Structure formats: C-alpha cells, structure tokens
PDB file of C-alpha atoms and ligand atoms in Angstrom:
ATOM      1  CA  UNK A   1       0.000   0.000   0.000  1.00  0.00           C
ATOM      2  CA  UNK A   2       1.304   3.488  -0.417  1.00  0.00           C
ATOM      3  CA  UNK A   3       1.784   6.360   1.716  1.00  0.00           C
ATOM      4  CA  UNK A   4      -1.345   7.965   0.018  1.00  0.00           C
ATOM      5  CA  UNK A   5      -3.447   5.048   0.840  1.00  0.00           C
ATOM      6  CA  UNK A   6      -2.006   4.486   4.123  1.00  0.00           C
ATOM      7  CA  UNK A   7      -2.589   8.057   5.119  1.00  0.00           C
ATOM      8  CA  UNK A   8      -6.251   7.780   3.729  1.00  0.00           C
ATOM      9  CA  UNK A   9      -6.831   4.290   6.008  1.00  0.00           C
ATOM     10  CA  UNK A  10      -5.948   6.026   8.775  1.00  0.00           C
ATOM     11  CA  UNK A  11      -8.740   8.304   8.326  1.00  0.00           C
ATOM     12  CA  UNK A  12     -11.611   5.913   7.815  1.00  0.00           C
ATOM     13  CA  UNK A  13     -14.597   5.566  10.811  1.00  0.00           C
ATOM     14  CA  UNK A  14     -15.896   2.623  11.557  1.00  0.00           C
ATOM     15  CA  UNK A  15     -19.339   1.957   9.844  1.00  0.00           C
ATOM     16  CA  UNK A  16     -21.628  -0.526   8.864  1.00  0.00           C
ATOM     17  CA  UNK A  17     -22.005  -0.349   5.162  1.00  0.00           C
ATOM     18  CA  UNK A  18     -19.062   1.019   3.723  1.00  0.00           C
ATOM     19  CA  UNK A  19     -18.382   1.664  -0.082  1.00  0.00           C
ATOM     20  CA  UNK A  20     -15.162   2.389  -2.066  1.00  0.00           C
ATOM     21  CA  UNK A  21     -16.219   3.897  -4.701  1.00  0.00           C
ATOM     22  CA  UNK A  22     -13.623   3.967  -7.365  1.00  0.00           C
ATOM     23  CA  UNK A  23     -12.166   1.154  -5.676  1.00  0.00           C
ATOM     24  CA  UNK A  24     -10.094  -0.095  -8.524  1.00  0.00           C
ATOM     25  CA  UNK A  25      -7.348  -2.044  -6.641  1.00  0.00           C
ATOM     26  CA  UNK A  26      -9.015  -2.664  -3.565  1.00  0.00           C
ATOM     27  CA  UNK A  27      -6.442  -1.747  -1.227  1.00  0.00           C
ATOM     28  CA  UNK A  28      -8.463   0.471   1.147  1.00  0.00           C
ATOM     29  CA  UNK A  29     -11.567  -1.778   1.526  1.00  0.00           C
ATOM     30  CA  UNK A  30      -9.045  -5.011   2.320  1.00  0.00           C
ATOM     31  CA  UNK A  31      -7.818  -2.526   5.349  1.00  0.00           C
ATOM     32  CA  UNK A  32     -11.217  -1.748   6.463  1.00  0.00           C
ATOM     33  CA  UNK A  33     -12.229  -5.572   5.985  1.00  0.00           C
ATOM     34  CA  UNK A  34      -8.791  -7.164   7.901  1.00  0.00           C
ATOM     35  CA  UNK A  35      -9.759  -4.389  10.958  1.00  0.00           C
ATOM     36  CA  UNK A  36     -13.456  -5.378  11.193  1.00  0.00           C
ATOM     37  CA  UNK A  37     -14.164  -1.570  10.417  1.00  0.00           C
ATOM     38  CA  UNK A  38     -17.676  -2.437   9.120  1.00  0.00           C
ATOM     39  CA  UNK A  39     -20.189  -5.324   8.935  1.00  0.00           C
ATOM     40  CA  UNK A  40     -19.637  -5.411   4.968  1.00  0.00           C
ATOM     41  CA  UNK A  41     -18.193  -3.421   2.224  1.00  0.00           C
ATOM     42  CA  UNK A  42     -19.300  -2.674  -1.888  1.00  0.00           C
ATOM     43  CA  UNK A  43     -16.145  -1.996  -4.107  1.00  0.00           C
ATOM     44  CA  UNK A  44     -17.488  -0.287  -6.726  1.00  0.00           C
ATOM     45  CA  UNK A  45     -15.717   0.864 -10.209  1.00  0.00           C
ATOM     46  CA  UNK A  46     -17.133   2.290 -13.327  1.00  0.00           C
ATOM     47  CA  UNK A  47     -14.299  -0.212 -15.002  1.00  0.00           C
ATOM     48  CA  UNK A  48     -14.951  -3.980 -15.027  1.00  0.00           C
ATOM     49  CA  UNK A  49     -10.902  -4.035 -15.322  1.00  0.00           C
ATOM     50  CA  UNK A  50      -9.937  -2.322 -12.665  1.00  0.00           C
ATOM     51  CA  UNK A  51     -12.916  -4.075 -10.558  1.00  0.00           C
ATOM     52  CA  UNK A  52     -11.383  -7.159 -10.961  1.00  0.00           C
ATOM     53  CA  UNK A  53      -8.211  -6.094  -9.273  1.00  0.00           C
ATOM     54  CA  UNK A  54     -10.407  -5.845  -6.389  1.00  0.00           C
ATOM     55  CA  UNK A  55     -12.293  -8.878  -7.002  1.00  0.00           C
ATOM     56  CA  UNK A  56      -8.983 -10.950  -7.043  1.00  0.00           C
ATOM     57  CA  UNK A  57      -7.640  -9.220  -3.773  1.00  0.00           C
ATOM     58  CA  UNK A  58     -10.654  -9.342  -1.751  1.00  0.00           C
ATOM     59  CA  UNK A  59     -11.833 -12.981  -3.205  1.00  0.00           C
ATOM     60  CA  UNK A  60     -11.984 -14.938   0.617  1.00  0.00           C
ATOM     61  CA  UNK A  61     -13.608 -11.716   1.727  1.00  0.00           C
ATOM     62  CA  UNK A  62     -16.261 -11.774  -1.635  1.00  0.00           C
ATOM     63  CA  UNK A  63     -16.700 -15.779  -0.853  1.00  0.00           C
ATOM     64  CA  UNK A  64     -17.419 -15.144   2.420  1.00  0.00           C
ATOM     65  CA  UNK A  65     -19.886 -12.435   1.586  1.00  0.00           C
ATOM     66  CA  UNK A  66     -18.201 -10.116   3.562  1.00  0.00           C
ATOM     67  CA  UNK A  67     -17.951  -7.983   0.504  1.00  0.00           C
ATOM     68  CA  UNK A  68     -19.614  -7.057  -2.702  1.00  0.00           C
ATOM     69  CA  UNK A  69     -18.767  -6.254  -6.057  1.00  0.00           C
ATOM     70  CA  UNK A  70     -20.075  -3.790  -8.128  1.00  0.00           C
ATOM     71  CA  UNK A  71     -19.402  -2.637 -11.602  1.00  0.00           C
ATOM     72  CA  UNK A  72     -21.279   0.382 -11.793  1.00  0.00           C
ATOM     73  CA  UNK A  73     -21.134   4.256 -12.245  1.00  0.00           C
ATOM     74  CA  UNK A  74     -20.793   6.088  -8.544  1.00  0.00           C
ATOM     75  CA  UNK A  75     -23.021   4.903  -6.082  1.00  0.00           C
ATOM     76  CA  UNK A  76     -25.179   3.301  -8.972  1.00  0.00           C
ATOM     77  CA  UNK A  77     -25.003  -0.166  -8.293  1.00  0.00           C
ATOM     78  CA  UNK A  78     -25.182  -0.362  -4.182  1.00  0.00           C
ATOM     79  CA  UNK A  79     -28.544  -1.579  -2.950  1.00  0.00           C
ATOM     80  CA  UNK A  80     -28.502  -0.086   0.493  1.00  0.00           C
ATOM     81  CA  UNK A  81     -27.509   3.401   1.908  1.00  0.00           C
ATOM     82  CA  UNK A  82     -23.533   2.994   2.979  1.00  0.00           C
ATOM     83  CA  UNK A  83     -23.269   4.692   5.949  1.00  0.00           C
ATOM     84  CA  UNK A  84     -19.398   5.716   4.569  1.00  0.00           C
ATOM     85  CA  UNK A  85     -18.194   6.736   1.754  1.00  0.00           C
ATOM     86  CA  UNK A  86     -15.025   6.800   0.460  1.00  0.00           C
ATOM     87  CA  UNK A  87     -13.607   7.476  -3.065  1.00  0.00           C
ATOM     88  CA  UNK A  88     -10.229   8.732  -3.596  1.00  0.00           C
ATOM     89  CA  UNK A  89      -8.314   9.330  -6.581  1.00  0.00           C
ATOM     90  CA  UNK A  90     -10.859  10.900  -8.722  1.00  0.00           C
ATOM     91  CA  UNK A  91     -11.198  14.443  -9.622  1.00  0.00           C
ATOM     92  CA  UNK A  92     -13.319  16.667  -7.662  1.00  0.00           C
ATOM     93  CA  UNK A  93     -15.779  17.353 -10.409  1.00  0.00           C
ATOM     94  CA  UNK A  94     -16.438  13.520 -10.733  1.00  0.00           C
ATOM     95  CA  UNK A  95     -17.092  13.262  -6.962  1.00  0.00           C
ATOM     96  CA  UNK A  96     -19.432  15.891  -6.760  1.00  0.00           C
ATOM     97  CA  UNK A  97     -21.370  14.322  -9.651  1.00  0.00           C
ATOM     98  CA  UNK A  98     -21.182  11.250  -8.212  1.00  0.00           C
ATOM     99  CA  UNK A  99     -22.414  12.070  -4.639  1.00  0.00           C
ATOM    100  CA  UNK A 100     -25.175  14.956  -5.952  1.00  0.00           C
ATOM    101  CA  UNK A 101     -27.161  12.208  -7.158  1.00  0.00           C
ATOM    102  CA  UNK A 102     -27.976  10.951  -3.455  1.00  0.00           C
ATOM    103  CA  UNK A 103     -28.410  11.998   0.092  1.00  0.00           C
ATOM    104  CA  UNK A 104     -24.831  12.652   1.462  1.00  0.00           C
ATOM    105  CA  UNK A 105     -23.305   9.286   3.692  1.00  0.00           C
ATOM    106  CA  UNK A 106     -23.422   9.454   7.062  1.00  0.00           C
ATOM    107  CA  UNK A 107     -19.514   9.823   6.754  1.00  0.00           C
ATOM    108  CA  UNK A 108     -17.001  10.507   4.059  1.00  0.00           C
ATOM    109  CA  UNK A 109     -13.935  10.311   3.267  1.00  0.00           C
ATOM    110  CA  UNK A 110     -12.727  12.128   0.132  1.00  0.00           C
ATOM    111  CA  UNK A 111      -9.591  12.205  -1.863  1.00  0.00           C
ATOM    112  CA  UNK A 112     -10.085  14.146  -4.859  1.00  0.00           C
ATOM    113  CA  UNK A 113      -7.159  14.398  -7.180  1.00  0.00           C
ATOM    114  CA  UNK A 114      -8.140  18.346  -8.430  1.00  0.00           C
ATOM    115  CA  UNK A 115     -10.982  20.625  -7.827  1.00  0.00           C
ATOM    116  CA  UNK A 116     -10.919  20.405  -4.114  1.00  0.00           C
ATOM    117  CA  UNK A 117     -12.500  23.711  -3.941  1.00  0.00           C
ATOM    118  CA  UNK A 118     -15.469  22.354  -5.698  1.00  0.00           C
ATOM    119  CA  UNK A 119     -15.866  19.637  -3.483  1.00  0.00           C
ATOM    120  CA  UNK A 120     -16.158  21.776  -0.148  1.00  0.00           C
ATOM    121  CA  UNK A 121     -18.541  24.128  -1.556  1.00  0.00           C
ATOM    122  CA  UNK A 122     -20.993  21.431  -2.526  1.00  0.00           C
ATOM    123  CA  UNK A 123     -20.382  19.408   0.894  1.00  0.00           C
ATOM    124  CA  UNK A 124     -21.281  22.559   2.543  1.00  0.00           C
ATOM    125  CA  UNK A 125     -23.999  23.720   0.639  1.00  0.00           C
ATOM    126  CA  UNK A 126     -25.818  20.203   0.976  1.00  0.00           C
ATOM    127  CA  UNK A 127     -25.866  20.625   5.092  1.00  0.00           C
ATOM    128  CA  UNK A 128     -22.122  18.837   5.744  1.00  0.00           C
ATOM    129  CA  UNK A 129     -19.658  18.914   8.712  1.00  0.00           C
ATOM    130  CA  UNK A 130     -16.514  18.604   7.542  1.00  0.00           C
ATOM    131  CA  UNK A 131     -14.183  17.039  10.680  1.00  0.00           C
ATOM    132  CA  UNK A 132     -11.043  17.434   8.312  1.00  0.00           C
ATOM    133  CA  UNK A 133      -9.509  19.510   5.592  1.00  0.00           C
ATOM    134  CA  UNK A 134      -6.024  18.963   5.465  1.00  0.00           C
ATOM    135  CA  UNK A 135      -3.214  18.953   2.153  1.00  0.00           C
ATOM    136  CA  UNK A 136      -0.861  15.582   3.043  1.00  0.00           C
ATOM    137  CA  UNK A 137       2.389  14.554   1.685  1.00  0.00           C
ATOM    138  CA  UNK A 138       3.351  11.318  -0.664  1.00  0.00           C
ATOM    139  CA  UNK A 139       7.000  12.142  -1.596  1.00  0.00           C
ATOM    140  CA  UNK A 140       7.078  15.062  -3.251  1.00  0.00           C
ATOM    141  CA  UNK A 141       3.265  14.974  -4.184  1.00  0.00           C
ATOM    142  CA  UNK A 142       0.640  16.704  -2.257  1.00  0.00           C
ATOM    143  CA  UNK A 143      -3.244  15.124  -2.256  1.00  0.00           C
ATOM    144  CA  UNK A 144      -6.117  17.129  -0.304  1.00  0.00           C
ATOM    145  CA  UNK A 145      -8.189  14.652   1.919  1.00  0.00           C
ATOM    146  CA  UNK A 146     -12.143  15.654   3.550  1.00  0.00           C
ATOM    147  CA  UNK A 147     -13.331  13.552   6.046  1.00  0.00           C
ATOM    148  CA  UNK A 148     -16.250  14.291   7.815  1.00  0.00           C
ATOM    149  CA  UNK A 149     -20.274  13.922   8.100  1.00  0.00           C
ATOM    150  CA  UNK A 150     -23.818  14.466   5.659  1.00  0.00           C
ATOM    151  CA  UNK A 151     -25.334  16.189   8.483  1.00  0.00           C
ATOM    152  CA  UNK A 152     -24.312  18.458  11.228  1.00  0.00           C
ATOM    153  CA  UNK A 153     -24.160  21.718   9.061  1.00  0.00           C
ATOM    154  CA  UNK A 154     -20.698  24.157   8.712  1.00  0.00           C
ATOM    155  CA  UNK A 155     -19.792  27.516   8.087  1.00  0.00           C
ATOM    156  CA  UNK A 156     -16.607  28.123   5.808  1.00  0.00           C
ATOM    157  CA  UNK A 157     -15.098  31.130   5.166  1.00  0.00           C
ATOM    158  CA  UNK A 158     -13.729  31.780   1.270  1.00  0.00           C
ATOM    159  CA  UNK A 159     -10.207  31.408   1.985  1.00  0.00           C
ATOM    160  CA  UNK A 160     -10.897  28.298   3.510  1.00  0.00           C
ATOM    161  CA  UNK A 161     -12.984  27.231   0.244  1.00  0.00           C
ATOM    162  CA  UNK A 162     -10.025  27.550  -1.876  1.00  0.00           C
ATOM    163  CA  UNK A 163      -7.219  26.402   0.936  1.00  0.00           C
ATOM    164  CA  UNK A 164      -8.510  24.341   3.299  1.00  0.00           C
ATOM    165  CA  UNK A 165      -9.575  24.744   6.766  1.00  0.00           C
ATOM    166  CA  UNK A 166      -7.122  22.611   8.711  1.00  0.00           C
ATOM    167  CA  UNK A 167      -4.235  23.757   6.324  1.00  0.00           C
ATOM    168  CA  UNK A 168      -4.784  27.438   7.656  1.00  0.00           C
ATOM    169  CA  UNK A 169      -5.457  26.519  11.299  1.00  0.00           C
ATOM    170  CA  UNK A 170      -2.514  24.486  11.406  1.00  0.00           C
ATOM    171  CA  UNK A 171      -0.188  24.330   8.262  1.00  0.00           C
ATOM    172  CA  UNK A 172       2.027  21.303   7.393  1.00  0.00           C
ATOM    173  CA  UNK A 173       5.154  21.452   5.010  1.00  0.00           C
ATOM    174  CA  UNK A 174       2.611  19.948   2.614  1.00  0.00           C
ATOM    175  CA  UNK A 175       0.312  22.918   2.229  1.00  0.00           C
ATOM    176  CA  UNK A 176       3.201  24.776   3.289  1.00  0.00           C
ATOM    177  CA  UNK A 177       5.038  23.831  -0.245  1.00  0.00           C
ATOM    178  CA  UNK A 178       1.886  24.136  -2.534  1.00  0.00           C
ATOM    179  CA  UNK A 179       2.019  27.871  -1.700  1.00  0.00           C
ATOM    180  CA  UNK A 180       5.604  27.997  -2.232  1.00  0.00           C
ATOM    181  CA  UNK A 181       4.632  26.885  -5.920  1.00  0.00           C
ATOM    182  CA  UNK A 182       1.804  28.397  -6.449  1.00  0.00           C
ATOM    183  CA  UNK A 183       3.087  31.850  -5.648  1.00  0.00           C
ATOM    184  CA  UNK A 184       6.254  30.819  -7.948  1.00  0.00           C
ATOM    185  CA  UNK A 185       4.203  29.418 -10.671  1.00  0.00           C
ATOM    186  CA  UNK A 186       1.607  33.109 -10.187  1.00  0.00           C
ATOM    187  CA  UNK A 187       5.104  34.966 -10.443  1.00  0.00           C
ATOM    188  CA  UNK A 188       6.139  33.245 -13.249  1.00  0.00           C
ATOM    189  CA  UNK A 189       2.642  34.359 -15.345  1.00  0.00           C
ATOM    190  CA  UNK A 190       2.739  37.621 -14.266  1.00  0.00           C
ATOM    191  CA  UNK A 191       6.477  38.007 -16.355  1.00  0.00           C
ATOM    192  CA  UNK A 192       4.602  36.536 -19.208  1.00  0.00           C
ATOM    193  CA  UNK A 193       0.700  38.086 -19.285  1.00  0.00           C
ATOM    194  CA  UNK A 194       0.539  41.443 -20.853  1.00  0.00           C
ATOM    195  CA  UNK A 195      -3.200  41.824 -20.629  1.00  0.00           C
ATOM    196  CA  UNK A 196      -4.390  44.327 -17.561  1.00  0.00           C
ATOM    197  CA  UNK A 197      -6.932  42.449 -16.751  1.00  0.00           C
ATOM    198  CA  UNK A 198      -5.341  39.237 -16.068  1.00  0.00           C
ATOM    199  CA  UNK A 199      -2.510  40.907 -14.659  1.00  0.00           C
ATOM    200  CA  UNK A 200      -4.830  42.601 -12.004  1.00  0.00           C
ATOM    201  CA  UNK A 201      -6.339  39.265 -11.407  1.00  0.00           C
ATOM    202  CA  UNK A 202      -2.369  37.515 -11.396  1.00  0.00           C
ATOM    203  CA  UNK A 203      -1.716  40.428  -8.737  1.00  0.00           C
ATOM    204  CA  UNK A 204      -4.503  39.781  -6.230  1.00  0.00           C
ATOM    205  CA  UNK A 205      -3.837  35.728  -6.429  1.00  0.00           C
ATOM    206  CA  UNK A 206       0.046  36.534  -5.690  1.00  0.00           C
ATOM    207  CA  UNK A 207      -0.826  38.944  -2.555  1.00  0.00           C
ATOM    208  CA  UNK A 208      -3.583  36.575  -1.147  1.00  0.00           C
ATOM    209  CA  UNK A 209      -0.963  33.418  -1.940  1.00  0.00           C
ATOM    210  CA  UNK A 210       2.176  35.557  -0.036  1.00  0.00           C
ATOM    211  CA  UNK A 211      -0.414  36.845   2.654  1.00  0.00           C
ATOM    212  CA  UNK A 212      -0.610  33.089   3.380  1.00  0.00           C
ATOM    213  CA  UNK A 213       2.843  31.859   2.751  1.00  0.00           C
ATOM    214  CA  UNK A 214       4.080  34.597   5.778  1.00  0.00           C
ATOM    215  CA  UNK A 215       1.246  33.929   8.076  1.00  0.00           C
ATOM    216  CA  UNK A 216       2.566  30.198   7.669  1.00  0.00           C
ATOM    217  CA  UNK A 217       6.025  31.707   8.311  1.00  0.00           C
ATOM    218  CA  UNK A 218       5.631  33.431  11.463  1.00  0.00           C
ATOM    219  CA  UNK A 219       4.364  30.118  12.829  1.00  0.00           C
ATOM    220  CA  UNK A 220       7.403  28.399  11.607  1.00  0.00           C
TER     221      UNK A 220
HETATM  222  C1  SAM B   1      -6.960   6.656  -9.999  1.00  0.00           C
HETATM  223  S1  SAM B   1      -7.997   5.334  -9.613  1.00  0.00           S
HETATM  224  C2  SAM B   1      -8.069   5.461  -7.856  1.00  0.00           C
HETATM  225  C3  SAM B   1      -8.141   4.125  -7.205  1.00  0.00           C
HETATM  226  C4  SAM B   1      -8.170   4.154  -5.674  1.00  0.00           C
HETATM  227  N1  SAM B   1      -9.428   4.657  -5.187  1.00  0.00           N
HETATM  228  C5  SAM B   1      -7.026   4.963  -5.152  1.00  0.00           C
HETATM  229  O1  SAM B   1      -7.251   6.033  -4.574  1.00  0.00           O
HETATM  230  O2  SAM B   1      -5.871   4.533  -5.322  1.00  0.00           O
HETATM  231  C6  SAM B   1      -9.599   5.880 -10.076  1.00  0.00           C
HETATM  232  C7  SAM B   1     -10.580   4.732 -10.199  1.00  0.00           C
HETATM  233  O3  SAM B   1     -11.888   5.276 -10.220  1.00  0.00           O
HETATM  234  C8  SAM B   1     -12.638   4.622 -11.209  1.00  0.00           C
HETATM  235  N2  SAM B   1     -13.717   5.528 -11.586  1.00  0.00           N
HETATM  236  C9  SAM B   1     -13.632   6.670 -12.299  1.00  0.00           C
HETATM  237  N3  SAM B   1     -14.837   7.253 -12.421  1.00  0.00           N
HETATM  238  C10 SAM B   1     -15.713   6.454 -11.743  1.00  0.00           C
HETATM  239  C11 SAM B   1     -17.116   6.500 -11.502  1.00  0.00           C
HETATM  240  N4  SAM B   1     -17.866   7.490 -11.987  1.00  0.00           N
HETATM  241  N5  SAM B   1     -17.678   5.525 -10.769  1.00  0.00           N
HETATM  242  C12 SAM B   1     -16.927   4.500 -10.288  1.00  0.00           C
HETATM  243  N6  SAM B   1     -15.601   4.396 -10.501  1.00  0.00           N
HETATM  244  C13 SAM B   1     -15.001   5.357 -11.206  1.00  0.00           C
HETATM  245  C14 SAM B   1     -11.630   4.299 -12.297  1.00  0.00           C
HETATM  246  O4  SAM B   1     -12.067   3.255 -13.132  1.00  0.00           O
HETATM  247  C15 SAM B   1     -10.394   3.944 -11.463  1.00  0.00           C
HETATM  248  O5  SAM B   1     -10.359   2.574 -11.164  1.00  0.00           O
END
C-alpha cells in the first residue's frame, strides 16, 4: 500500500455499510475488511478491469460475503444506503457528480485528485460537517483529503474554500510547499501576461498566496 493510501486508512470511521467507490485495486476496503471496520463493504468501479483487481484481492472476503462487487457508475449499483463513503483518486468534479445524485453518507472520506474547492462548496452547501480539511504529503506529491459527516451543518469562510480549513489553522510542510509553488508558478505568469486584466487578477492571487505563505512563516 502506499503512503497515500495508508494516510487515507488512517482516516476511515468505523461503519456498517461502507463503499469504495472507485475502488479499482481494492487496497483500502481489504484494510477496512482485515480491521473489522464495518459489517460489509461494496467496491465499486465504473471499469470492469480495474474491478477485478479488487475482485482478485478481496476474493476470501467476496466468498465469504463479507464484501460485494459492483461494476457500476458512482453509487449506482449499491442496494442499500452505505453509511461511509469513500472514493479517492478521482477528480473533484467527478465526486461531486457522483455524490449529488444521493443523500450525502453518514460519513465521508474524500480524496479528490483536483478541484478540491469544488468539493467543499458542494459538501457545505448540501448541510455537511466537515471534521477534516487537510493537504498531506506522498514524496514530493501533495493530495487534499475531507473527512467528515452528511449532516451536522458548517460555516466556511472563502479562503478556507479555496485552501482548506485545517491547512490554515494548522499548516504542514505539505500545504506549506503548494504555496511555495503556487506563488512561484503566479510569479512566473505575471512576467509573461501582458493583458491588464489578467494581470490585475495575477496580482490579487500573488498577494492573497504571499499573505498566506508569511502567516505560515511566522508560525514556523
Ligand atoms: C486513480 S484510480 C483510484 C483508485 C483508488 N481509489 C485509489 O485512490 O488509489 C480511479 C478509479 O476510479 C474509477 N472511476 C472513475 N470514475 C468512476 C465512476 N464514476 N464511478 C466509479 N468508478 C469510477 C476508475 O475506473 C479507477 O479505477
């Protein structure tokens, strides 16, 4: 398993329908299966190729009918409400899709690959609590991971849309090192756009993005 995954694992509540959706090798549902995290599990992927990754990892588990398989899009194919989600490694705009089209879980866990952004302003619109916001390290890579409940409400702020609650209340060298890019890659535009306009706009990313990176500082 990799640090990603590992790091997700970690984060998973007990339940007792649980669904990866997404699942493709399995990985995370044969962790919450060997702990006895939940009563039964669905892997689900949009892929009958990737499903049977999971199919071959998980086959005692399937045999004992401990866990399902499902080819299907999203939550599609499930018969039952799982009371947590989890789907990781799929962009944010997929997610949203996926999880607009029922009630929200009980709990989530979310790792979207891009469009984080997107993904808290939906949760929050649709009555969530989100428990955790935080930007984690694999290597040099950097994933954004949600955890939290469909009910319970929240209240987020904008800069915490578009960076993350836990990542301003306590920064990590993970979030810590996005900045540092993204306020080198937003310097590195500004040499090349001519246009006012999206120089203005290059301008008030870079001050917001450098407001951040020394707030982060002065903690360091
Ligand atoms: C990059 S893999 C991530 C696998 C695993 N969840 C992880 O985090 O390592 C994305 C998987 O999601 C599946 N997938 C993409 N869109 C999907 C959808 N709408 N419903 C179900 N599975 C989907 C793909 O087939 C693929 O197996």
């Amino acid at each position: 398993m990799t640090e990603r995954l590992a790091y997700i694992c970690r984060h998973i509540p007990r339940a007792r329908v649980f669904a990866d959706i997404g699942c493709d090798h399995g990985y995370c549902t044969q962790y919450v299966l060997e702990r006895g995290l939940c009563e039964r599990a669905y892997v689900s992927d949009v892929s009958a190729e990737c499903l049977e990754k999971a199919k071959t990892l998980l086959q005692n588990e399937i045999a004992a009918g401990r866990c399902i398989p499902v080819c299907a899009d999203g939550l599609e194919g499930i018969p039952e409400a799982a009371d947590c989600v989890l789907c990781a490694g799929l962009g944010g705009e997929e997610m949203v899709r996926i999880l607009s089209l029922r009630p929200l879980p009980e709990h989530f866990v979310l790792q979207p690959m891009k469009n984080t952004e997107k993904v808290r302003r939906f949760l929050v619109a649709r009555g969530a609590k989100l428990e955790l916001d935080v930007t984690f390290p694999e290597g040099k890579q950097c994933y954004d991971l949600l955890v939290g409940r469909g009910t319970g409400g929240d209240v987020y702020s904008e800069h915490e849309y578009r960076y993350g609650r836990d990542n301003l209340k306590s920064p990590g060298r993970a979030f810590y090192d996005r900045v540092l890019r993204d306020v080198n890659r937003t310097r590195g535009a500004l040499a090349r756009v001519k246009n006012a306009i999206q120089r203005e706009a290059l301008l008030a990313r870079l001050a917001e993005l450098e407001g951040i990176q020394d707030a982060i500082e002065e903690r360091l």
